[in-house]
Amino acid sequence: MRDEPVSLLEKNFALEALQADIRVDGRKLDEARLVNFEFGSQYGTVTVRLGKTKVFSSVTVEVVEPTTDRPAEGFVTFSVDLSPMASESLMLEYLSSGRTSSTLEEAAEIVRFLQQTIRESHAIDTETLCIVAGVQVWAIRVDIHVIDHCGNALDACCMAALASLLHVRRPDVTIVGNDVFIHGLEEREPVPLTVHHLPISVSFGIFLDGDLIAMDPNLQEESVMEGTLSIAVNAHKEICAFRKAGGAPVETSLIFKSASNAYLRATEVTVQLEKALKDTYNRNTIASVKPLQVETTKKAFPLNEQVQGVTAVWKHVVEQHALENEEKREDQPNMTSISNTEMKVFISDSEGSYEKVDELSASTDSDDETAPAVIARPRGGKGRPKNKK
Amino acid sequence: MISKFDDVFVFPGDKLFKLENGDNIRIGQGILKKGDCLVAVKPGYLHKDGNKVWVETAQKRYIPAVGDLVIGVVVDRSSEFYQVDVGGFSTALLPLLAFEGATKRNRPHLSVGSAVYARVVSVDRDSEPQLSCLLPGTQHSWVTGETVFGELKQGNLIHCSISLCRNILLGRNTVFTELGKYIPFEQATGMNGRIWVRSQSAGHVVLLSNLIICSENMTNDQLSGMIRSLVSKMTTQMSPTR
């Protein structure tokens, strides 16, 4: 949509209306716009609408090698694309700065806030994304595209990222001895990610030198606001991230008040998100959801040189952390043996290898895979694959 | 070939009708003359008013035409012109002196961001369209603030579709007459998809703006019912405070 330059009288009117305790679109000061989640036919794709703001998000799951300093942790990365099509003010910013989409300041700020709310608050624990420590972990990438920027893109992006992380499935994995089986999607039900809690971001606009705070500002209000206050809260009343941009001073009492407003809004959105998720599963049972294409191209991992180094690190990590139970210590010789022999990964898409998998008694985490649990419970052992054999 | 005119949906390439010798027809947007035939070039409803024929599309981009009344936003000023955004392919030019009774010494000063109600006086495909705030036949000077055209102050600007504006101007959409029964207000409708409203309080303007936007997809009967119920609700809510 081509949006027009905001005229002075619109700006003045936005302030005038706010002072009269009403918003330009008829809302109250502490009222947010309607939110709508629309899940796509592929795992992890969702379109979130916040009023007229529209955001699309998709998730890619990949098997990668972990870093040497954190061999037992997977990756969760976010990328936000504020395309010049989303609004004309963005287009003008592109033209004047000559930047590319993801380097735009606003996009970078959103990415940073997403990392705070979702990764650093352990909504997704990176340790649960480990397949074999030091060898392979899951890398999860959330790509967010702002399609229509009509104010408060940050909240919309946050909700979209969370919704698509809840919707996405990764292929099931079995580890037998030195072999890692990544099961095809037809063969085994793909597993949802472990999402511990749902931090919902709620933004406020700061107006009139910090005297007035209004929830979920739209584009007309954003043109006159002096700063924003974003609070990410989950249903347990925990503040997961807090961000105040812009220089306007705000009184502490106002911040506390908006924090409790944010909590009310977050519970509302959480209920709606869970309902939307349930609806998609009812309408579109898991099997009929078109599976996400997962890149499992690496047949055998080039382990020889690298893994020996990694094993050393792994030993170091084991010593340092003094793992809780014996079970893991038993893993350790297992790890060294992996480094000596070539580790094979079977991607069992074909019928032939399927039989072999059936005989396996060991499985990592297939306990509650069938239940479309919205919030999967954290499993013991920090999600590290256990060898029950 | 089409015999009936109103509410016929045409597609690009549809032959509309043959031109006879001596036909006097003015063609509007979405129609081209090809040989001795009129052909639609846009999808939409065919409309005829007198000898004017055009195709009504749901487009948002405004194409300036001579005689249109528009609401523009000043984006820049030079020594002789204001550059005004009217939502068209390029900004329009409004001469500094094109105001009723303006002289070099005594003329209105618009700042960047001001909204002006003006009329399109010339359109050429190779140059920027020209606007004017002059209305021949009036005596009011811009100083009195009683001119039809000129800067719009206070109130709110609504962005809507061009078809809504056209329907309002043609009298097909009766939102303003319905609203006028209950709330006193001023309005200016631009052909470029912008409507300016001013009323006694911010609450009234918010109500007006939202009702006008809602009116696009409603019949006039639905509209009058909705306005009646909303206004009664609003007045009961607002009366204790004022």
Short mmCIF file of C-alpha atoms in Angstrom, two decimals, chain A residues 76 117-118 121-126 128-129 140 161-168 191-199 234 236 273-274 277 373-379:
data_model
loop_
_atom_site.label_atom_id
_atom_site.label_comp_id
_atom_site.label_asym_id
_atom_site.label_seq_id
_atom_site.Cartn_x
_atom_site.Cartn_y
_atom_site.Cartn_z
CA VAL A 76 17.68 -20.03 17.40
CA THR A 117 12.08 -12.15 24.58
CA ILE A 118 12.39 -15.59 23.09
CA SER A 121 14.13 -15.66 28.48
CA HIS A 122 14.56 -19.37 27.65
CA ALA A 123 11.18 -19.63 26.00
CA ILE A 124 13.05 -21.93 23.64
CA ASP A 125 15.89 -23.59 25.45
CA THR A 126 18.83 -23.96 23.10
CA THR A 128 16.88 -28.92 24.04
CA LEU A 129 17.97 -28.54 20.42
CA ILE A 140 16.17 -22.99 13.97
CA ALA A 161 7.79 -15.49 15.75
CA LEU A 162 6.23 -17.18 18.75
CA ALA A 163 3.28 -18.52 16.79
CA SER A 164 5.46 -20.05 14.12
CA LEU A 165 7.78 -21.60 16.73
CA LEU A 166 4.73 -23.24 18.28
CA HIS A 167 3.48 -24.45 14.94
CA VAL A 168 6.72 -25.81 13.54
CA VAL A 191 8.11 -33.49 16.96
CA PRO A 192 7.09 -30.04 18.17
CA LEU A 193 9.74 -27.82 19.70
CA THR A 194 9.90 -27.42 23.43
CA VAL A 195 8.44 -24.03 24.19
CA HIS A 196 8.54 -23.39 27.92
CA HIS A 197 6.42 -20.27 28.11
CA LEU A 198 4.89 -17.68 25.81
CA PRO A 199 6.30 -14.19 26.16
CA ASN A 234 4.09 -14.29 29.82
CA HIS A 236 2.92 -16.46 34.64
CA LEU A 273 -2.98 -17.95 20.12
CA GLU A 274 -3.71 -21.28 21.79
CA LEU A 277 -3.37 -23.35 17.18
CA ALA A 373 0.71 -29.84 23.04
CA VAL A 374 0.85 -26.13 22.78
CA ILE A 375 3.40 -25.79 25.51
CA ALA A 376 5.52 -28.88 25.68
CA ARG A 377 6.79 -29.62 29.13
CA PRO A 378 10.53 -29.41 29.66
CA ARG A 379 11.97 -32.87 29.76
#
